[in-house]
C-alpha positions as protocol buffer text, in pm:
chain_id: "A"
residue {
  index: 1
  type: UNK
  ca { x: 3100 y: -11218 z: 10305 }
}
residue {
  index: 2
  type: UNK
  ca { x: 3164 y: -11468 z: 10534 }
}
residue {
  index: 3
  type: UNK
  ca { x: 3122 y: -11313 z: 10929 }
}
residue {
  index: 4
  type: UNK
  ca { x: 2968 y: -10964 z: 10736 }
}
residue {
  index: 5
  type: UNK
  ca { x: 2709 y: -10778 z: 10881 }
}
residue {
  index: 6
  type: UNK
  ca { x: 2583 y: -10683 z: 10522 }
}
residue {
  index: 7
  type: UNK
  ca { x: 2232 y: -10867 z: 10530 }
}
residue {
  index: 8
  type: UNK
  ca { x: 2266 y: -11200 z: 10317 }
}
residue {
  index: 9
  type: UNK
  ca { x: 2090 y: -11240 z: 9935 }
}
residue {
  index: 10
  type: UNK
  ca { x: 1870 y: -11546 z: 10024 }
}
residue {
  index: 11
  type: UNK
  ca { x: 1888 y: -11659 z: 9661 }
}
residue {
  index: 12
  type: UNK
  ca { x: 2304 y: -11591 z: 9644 }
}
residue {
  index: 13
  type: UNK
  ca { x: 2291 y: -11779 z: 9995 }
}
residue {
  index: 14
  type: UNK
  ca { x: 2093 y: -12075 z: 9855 }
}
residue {
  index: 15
  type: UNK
  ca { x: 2311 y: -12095 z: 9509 }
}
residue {
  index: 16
  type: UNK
  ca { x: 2603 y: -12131 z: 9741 }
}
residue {
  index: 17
  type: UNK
  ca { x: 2479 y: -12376 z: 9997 }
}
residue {
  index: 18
  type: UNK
  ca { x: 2413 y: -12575 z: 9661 }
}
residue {
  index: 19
  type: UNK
  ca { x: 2708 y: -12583 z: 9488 }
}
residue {
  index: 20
  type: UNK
  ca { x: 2929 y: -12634 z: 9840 }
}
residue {
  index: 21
  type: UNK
  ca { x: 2680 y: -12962 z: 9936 }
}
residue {
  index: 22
  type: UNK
  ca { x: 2752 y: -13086 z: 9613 }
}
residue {
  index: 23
  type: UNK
  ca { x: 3067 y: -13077 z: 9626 }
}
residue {
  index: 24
  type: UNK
  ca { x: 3071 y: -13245 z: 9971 }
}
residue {
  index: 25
  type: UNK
  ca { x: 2868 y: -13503 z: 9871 }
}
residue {
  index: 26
  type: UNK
  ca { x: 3038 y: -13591 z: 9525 }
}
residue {
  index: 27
  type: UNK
  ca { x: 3397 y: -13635 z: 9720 }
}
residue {
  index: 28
  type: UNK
  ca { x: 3521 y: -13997 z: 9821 }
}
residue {
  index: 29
  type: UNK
  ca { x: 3523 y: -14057 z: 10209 }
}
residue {
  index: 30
  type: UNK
  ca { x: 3766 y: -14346 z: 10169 }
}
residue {
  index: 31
  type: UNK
  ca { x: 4060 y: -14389 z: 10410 }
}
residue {
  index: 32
  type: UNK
  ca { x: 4163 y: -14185 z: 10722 }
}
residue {
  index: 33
  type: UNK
  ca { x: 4297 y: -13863 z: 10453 }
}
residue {
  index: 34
  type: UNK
  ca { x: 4129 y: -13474 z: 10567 }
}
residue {
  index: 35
  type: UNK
  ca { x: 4300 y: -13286 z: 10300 }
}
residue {
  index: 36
  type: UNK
  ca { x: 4019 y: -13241 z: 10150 }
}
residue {
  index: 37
  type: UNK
  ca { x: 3915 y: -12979 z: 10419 }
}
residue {
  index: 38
  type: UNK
  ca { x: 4229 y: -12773 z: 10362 }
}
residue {
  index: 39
  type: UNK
  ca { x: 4109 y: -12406 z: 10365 }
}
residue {
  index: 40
  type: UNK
  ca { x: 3766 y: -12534 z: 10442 }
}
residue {
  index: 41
  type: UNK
  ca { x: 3793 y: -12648 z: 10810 }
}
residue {
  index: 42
  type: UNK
  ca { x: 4089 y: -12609 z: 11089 }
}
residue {
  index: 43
  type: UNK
  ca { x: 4147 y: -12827 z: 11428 }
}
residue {
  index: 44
  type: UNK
  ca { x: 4413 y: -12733 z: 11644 }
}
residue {
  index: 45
  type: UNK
  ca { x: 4674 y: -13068 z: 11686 }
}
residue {
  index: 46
  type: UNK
  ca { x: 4780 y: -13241 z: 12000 }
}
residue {
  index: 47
  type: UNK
  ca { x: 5093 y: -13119 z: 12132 }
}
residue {
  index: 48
  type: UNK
  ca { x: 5205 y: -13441 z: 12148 }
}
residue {
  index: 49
  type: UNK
  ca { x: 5238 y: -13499 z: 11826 }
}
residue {
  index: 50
  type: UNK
  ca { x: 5159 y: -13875 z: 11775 }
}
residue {
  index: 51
  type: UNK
  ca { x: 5256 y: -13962 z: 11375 }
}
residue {
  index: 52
  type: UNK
  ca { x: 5632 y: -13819 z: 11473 }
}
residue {
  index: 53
  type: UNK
  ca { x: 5661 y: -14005 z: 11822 }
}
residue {
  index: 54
  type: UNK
  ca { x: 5467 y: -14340 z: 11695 }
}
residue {
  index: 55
  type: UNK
  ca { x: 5768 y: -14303 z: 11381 }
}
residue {
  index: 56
  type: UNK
  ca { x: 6036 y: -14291 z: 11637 }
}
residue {
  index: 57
  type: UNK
  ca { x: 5938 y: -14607 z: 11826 }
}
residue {
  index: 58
  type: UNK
  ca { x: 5869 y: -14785 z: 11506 }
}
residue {
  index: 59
  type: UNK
  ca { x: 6244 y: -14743 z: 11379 }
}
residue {
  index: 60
  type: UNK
  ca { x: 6356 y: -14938 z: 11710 }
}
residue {
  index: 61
  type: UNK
  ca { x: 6101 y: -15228 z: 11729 }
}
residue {
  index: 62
  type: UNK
  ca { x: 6143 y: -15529 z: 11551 }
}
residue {
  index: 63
  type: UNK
  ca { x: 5794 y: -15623 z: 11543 }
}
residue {
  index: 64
  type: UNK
  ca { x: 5478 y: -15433 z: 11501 }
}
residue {
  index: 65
  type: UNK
  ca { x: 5111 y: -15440 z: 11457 }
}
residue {
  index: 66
  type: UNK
  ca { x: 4940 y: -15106 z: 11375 }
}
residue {
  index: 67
  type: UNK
  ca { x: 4537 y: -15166 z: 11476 }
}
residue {
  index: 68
  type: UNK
  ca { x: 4239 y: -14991 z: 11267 }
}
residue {
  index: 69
  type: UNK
  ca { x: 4515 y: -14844 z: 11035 }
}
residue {
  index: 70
  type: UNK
  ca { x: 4219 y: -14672 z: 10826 }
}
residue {
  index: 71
  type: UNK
  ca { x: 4372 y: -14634 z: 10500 }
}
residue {
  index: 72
  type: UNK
  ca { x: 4739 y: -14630 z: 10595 }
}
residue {
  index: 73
  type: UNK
  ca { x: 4852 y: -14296 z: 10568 }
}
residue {
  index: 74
  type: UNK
  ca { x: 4967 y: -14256 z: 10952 }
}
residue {
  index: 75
  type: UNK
  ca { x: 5157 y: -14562 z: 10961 }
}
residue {
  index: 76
  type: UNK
  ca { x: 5264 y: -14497 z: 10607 }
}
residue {
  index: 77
  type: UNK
  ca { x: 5413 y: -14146 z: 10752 }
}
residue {
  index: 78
  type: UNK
  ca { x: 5701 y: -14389 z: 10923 }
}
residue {
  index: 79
  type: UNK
  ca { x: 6007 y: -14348 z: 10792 }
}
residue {
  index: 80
  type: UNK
  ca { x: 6108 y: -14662 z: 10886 }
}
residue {
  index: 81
  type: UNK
  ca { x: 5933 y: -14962 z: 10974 }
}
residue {
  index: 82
  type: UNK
  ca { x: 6041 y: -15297 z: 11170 }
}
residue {
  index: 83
  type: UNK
  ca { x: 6150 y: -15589 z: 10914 }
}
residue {
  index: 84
  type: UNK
  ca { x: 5768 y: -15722 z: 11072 }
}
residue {
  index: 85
  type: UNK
  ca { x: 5499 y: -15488 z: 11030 }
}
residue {
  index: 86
  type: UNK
  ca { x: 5109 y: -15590 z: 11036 }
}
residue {
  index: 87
  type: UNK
  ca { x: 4786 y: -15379 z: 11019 }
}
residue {
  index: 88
  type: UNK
  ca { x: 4433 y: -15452 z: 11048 }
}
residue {
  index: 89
  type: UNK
  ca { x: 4101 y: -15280 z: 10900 }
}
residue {
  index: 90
  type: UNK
  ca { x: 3798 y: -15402 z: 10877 }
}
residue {
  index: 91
  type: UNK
  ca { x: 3606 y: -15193 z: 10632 }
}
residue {
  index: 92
  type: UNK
  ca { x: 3650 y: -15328 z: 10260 }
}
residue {
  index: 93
  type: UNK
  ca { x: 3750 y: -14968 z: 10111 }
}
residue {
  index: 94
  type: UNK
  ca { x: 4012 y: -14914 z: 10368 }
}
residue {
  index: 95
  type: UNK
  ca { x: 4140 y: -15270 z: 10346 }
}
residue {
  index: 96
  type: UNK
  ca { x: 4225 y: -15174 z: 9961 }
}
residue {
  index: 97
  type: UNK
  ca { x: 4324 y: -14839 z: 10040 }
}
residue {
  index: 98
  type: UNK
  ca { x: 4551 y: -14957 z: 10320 }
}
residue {
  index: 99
  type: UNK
  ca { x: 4748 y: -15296 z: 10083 }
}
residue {
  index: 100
  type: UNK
  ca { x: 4780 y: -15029 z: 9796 }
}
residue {
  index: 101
  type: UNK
  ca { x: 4955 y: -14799 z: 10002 }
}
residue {
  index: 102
  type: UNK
  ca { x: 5172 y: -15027 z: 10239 }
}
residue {
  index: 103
  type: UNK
  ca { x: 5219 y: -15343 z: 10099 }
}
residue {
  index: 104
  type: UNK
  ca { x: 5477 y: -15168 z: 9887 }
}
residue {
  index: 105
  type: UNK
  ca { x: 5693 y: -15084 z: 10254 }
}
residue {
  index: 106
  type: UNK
  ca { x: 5678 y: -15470 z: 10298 }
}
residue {
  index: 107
  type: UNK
  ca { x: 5338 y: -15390 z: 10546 }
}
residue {
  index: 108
  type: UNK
  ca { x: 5080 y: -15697 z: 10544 }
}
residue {
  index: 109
  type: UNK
  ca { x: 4763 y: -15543 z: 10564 }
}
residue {
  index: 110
  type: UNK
  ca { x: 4492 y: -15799 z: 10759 }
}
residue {
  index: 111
  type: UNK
  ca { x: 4063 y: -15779 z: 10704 }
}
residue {
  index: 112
  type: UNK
  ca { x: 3989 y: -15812 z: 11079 }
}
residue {
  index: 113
  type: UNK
  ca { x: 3671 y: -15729 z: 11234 }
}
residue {
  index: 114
  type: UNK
  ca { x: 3778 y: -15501 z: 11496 }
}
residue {
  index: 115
  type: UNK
  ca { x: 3647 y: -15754 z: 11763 }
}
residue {
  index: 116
  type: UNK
  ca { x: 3827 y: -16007 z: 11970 }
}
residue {
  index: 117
  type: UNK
  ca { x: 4002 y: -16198 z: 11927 }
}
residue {
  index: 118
  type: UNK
  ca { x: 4292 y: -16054 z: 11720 }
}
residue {
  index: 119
  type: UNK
  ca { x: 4413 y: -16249 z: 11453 }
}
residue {
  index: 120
  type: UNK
  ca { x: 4753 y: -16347 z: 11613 }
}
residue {
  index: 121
  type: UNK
  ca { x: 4987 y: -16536 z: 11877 }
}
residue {
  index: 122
  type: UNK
  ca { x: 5048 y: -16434 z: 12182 }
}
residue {
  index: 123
  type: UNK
  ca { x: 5365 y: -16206 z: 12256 }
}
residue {
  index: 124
  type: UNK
  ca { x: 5411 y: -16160 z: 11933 }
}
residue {
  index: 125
  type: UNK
  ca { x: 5472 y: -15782 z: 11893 }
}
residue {
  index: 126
  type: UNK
  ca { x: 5715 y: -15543 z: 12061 }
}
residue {
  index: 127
  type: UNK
  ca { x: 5511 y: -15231 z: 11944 }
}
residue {
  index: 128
  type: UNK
  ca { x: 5126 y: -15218 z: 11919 }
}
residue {
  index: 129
  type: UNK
  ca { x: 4992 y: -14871 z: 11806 }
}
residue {
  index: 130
  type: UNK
  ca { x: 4664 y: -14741 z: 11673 }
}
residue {
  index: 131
  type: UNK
  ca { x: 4517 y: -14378 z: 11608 }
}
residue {
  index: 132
  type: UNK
  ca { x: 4175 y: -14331 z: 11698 }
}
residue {
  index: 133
  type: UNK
  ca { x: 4035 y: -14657 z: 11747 }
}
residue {
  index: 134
  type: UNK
  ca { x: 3712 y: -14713 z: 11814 }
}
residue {
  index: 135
  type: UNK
  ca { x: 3719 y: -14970 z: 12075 }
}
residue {
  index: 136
  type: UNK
  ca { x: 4063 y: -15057 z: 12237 }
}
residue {
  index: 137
  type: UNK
  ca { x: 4032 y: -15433 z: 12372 }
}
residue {
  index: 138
  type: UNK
  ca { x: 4247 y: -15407 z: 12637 }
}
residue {
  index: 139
  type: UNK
  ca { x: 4302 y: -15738 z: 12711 }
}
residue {
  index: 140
  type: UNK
  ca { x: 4361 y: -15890 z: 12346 }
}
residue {
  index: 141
  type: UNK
  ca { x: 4644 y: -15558 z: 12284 }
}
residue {
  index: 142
  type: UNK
  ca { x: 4816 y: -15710 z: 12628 }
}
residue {
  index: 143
  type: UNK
  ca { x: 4809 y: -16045 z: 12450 }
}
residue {
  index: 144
  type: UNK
  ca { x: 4926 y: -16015 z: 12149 }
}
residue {
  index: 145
  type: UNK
  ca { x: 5236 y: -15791 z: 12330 }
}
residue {
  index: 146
  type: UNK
  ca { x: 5552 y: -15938 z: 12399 }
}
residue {
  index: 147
  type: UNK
  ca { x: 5675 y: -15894 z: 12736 }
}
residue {
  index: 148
  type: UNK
  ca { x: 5841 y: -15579 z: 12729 }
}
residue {
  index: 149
  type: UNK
  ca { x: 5639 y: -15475 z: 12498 }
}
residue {
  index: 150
  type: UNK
  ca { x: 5471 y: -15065 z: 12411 }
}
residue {
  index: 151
  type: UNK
  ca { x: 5139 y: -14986 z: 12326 }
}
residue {
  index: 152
  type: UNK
  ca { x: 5087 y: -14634 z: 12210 }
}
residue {
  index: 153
  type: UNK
  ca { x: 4786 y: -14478 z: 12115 }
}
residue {
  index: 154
  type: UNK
  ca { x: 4638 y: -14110 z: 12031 }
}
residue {
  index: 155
  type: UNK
  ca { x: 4260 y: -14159 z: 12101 }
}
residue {
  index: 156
  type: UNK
  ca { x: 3939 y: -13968 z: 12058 }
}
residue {
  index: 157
  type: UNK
  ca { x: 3819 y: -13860 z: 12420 }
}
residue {
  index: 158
  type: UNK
  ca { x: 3481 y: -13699 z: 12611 }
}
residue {
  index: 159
  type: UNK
  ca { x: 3253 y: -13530 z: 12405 }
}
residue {
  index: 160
  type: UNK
  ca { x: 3470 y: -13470 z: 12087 }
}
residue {
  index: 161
  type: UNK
  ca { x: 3331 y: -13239 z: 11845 }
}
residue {
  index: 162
  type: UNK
  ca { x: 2997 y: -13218 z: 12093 }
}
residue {
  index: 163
  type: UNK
  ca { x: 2875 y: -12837 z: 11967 }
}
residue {
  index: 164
  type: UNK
  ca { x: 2847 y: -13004 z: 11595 }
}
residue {
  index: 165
  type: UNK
  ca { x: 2687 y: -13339 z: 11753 }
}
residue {
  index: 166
  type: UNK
  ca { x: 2428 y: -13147 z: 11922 }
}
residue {
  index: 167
  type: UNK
  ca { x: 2321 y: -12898 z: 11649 }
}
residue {
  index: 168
  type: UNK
  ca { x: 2205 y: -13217 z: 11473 }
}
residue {
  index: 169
  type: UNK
  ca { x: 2088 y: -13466 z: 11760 }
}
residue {
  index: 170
  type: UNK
  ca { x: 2003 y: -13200 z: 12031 }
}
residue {
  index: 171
  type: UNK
  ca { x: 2177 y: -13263 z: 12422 }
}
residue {
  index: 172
  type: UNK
  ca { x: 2329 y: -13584 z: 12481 }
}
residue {
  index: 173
  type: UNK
  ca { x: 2302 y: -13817 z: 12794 }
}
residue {
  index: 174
  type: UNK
  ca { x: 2562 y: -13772 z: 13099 }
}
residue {
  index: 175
  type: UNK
  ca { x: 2660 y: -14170 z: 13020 }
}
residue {
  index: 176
  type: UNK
  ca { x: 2750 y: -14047 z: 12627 }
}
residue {
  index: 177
  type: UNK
  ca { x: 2915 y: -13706 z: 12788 }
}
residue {
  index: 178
  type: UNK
  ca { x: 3124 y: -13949 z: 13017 }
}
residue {
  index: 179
  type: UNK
  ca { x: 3216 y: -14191 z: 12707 }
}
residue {
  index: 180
  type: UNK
  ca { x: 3588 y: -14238 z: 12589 }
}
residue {
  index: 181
  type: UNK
  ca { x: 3764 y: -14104 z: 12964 }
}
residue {
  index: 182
  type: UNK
  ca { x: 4103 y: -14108 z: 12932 }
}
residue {
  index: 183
  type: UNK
  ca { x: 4132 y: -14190 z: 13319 }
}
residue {
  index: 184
  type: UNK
  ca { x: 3874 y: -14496 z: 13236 }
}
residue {
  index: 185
  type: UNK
  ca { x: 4107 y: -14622 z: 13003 }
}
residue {
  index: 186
  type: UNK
  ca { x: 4424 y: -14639 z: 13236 }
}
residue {
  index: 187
  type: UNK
  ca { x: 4225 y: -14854 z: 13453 }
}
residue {
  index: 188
  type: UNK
  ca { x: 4098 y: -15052 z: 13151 }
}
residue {
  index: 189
  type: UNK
  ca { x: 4497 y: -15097 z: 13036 }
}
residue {
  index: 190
  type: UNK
  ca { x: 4563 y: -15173 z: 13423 }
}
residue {
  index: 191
  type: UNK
  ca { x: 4319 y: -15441 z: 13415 }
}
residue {
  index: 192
  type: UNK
  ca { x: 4450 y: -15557 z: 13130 }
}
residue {
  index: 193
  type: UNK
  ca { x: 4826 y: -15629 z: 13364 }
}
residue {
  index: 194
  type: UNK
  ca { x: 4975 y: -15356 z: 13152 }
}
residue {
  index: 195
  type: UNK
  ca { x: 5133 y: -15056 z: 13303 }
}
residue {
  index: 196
  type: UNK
  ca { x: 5013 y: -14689 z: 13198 }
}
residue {
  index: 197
  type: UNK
  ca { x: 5381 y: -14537 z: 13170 }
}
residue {
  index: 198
  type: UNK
  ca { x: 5249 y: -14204 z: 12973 }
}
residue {
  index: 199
  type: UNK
  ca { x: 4872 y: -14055 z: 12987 }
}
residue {
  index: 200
  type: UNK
  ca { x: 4782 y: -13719 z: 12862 }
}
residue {
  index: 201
  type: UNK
  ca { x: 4442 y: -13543 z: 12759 }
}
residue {
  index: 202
  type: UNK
  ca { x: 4370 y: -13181 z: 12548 }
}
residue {
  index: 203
  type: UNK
  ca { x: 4056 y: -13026 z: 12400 }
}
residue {
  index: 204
  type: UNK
  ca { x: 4200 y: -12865 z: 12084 }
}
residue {
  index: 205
  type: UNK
  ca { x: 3955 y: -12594 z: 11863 }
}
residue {
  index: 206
  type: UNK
  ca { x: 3773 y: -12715 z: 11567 }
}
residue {
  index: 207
  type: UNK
  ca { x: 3676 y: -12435 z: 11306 }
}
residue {
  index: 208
  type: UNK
  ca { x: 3408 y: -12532 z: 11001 }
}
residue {
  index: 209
  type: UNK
  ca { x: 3440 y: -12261 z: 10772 }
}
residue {
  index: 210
  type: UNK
  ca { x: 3191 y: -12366 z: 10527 }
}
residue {
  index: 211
  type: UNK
  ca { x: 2869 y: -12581 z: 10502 }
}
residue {
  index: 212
  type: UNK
  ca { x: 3084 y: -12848 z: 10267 }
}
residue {
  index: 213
  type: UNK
  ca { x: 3325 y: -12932 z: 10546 }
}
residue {
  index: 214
  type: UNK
  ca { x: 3061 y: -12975 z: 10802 }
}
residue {
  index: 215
  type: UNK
  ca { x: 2909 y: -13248 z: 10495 }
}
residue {
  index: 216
  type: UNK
  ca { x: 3224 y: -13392 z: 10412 }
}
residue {
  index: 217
  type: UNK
  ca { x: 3343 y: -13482 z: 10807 }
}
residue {
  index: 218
  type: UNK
  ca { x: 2982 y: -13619 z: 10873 }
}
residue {
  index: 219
  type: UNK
  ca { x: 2996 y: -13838 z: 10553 }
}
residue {
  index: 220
  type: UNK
  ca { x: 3340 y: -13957 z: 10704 }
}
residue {
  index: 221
  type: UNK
  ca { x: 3361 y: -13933 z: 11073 }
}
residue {
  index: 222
  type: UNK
  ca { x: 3014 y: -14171 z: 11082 }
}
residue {
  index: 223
  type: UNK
  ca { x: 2942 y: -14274 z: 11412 }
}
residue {
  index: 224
  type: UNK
  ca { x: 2955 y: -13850 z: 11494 }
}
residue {
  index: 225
  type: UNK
  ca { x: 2569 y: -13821 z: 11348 }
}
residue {
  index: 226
  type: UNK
  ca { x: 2491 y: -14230 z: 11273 }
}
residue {
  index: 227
  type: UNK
  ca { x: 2299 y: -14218 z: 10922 }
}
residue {
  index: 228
  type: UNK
  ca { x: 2405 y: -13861 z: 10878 }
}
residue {
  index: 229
  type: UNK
  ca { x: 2252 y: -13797 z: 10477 }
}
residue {
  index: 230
  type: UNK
  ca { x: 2174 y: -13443 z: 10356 }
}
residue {
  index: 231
  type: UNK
  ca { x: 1879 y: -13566 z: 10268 }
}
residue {
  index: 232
  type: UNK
  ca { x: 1776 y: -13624 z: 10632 }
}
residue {
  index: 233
  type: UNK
  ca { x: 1906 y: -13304 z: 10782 }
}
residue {
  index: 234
  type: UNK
  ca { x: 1853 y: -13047 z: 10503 }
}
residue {
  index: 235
  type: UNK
  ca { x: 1615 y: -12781 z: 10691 }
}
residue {
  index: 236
  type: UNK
  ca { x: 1967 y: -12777 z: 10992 }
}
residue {
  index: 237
  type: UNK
  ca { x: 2230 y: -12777 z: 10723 }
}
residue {
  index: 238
  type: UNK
  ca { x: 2086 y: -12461 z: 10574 }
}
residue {
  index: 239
  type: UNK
  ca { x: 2075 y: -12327 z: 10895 }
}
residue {
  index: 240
  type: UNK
  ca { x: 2403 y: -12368 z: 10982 }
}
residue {
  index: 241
  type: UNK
  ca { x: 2509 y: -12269 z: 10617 }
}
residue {
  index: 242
  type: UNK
  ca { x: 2301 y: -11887 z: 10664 }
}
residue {
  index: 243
  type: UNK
  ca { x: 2500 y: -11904 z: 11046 }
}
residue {
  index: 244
  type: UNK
  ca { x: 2818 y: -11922 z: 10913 }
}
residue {
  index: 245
  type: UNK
  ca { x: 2738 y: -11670 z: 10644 }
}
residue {
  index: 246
  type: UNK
  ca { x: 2646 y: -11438 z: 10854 }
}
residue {
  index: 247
  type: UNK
  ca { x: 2890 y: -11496 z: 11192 }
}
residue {
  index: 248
  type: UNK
  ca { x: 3217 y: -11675 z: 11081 }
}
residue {
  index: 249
  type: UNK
  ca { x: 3311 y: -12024 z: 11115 }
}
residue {
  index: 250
  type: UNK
  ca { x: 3115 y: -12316 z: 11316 }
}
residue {
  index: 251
  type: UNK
  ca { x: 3339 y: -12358 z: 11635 }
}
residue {
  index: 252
  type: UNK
  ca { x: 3344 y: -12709 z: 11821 }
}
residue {
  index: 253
  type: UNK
  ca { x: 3647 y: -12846 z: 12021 }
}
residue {
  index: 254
  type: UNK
  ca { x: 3779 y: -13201 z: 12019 }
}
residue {
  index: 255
  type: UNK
  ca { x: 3930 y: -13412 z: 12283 }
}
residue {
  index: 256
  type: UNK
  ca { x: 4253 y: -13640 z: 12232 }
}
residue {
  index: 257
  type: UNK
  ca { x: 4436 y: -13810 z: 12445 }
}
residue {
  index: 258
  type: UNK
  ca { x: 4736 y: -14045 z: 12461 }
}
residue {
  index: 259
  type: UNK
  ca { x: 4833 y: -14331 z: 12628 }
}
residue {
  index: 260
  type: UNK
  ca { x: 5130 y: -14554 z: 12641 }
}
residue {
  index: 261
  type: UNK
  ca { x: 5122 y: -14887 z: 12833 }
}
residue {
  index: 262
  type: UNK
  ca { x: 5411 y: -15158 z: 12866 }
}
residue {
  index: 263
  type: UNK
  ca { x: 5359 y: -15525 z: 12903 }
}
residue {
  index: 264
  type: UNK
  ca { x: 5581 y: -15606 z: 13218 }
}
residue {
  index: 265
  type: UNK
  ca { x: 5874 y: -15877 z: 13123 }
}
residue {
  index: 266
  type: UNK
  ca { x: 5799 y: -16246 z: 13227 }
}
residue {
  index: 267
  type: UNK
  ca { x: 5955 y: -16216 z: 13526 }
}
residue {
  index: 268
  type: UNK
  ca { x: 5736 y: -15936 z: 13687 }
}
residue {
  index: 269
  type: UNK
  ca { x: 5456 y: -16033 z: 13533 }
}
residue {
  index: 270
  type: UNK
  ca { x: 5208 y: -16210 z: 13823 }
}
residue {
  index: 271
  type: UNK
  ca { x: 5076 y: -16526 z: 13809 }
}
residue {
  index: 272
  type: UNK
  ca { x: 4702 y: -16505 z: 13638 }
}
């Protein structure tokens, strides 16, 4: 029925809306894992593709630290890994998640905070990488680099997934529409005395076909509506459940963008 112009049962609607928000609600959020949306949501991927090209520098380094891993499954998607490989998490379900998964590929999976400082030596990696993060600390990811060294990083960009954020929380302020700029982050990196060798932004379609994926990726995507609970947003879920009934699936876009920065070698690198 989904996108008919046959008027809706209300009662068939509401039986629906039910069983789908249930569903939602009863599934575990843990880790960084969206199968659960298969045939219920769609988002176009970066043409980049960041798990293959973050593989292919991990089978040259010898050292790596993968930051906010999540619950593993990107870095996990490696083929091969450096003899020295190192992750941090910080929240307790993804920690376990994360050791279950890698620590039998020889990864070390460390509780970290997310904050500065990192829980290493400097120069101690050759590769750095992290999908998504939520802050990158520019400075502490040149530290803990050897010279030489590669960062490389798929991140969330300008008003990702904005249509969905403002059906719940209404228009957001120019300073949160200006949030997460790719070009802000070169100069952040810069700062930071590594050089931006690779930079590159896309808004890719999003496509919620039902009311349970728009729960589910609220439940896990949390800082997207903060305290998102059915509870609270009820009256706009049904909404939006009855609007995809009767048009087709919720459309939003998201913004990516990658960056890769080197650490110059000792010898280039200026005196602080």
């Amino acid at each position: 029925m989904t996108g008919s112009s046959v008027p809706l049962d209300p009662a068939a609607s509401d039986a629906r809306f039910d069983v789908l928000v249930a569903e939602a609600e009863a599934v575990s959020v843990d880790g960084w894992d969206f199968s659960w949306l298969d045939g219920r949501a769609t988002e176009q991927r970066p043409s980049w593709g960041y798990a293959r090209a973050m593989a292919g520098r991990m089978a040259r380094a010898g050292a790596a630290l993968d930051i906010q891993t999540g619950g593993g499954e990107v870095l996990a998607s490696a083929p091969v890994l450096p003899p020295l490989t190192v992750a941090t998490e910080s929240w307790p379900p993804n920690v376990a998640r994360a050791t279950t998964l890698l620590r039998p590929r020889g990864v070390a999976v460390v509780a970290d905070s997310d904050e500065p400082p990192l829980p290493f030596a400097d120069d101690t990696f050759d590769l750095v990488v992290s999908r998504h993060p939520v802050t990158a600390w520019w400075d502490e990811i040149a530290r803990v680099l050897a010279p030489g060294g590669t960062y490389l990083s798929q991140q969330v960009g300008p008003e990702s997934v904005f249509e969905l954020v403002e059906y719940f929380l209404g228009p957001r302020s120019a300073e949160e529409r200006g949030a997460r700029d790719p070009q802000a982050a070169r100069e952040d990196a810069e700062a930071a005395g590594l050089e931006v060798t690779d930079l590159r932004a896309e808004r890719l379609r999003v496509e919620f076909l039902d009311i349970g994926s728009v729960v589910y990726f609220l439940r896990k995507v949390i800082w997207m509506v903060p305290g998102f609970t059915v509870g609270d947003h009820l009256p706009q879920l049904r909404s939006l459940h009855r609007k995809i009934e009767r048009e087709g699936p919720f459309v939003a876009h998201s913004a990516r963008f990658l960056i890769e920065a080197r650490k110059p070698d000792k010898a280039s690198t200026p005196p602080r």
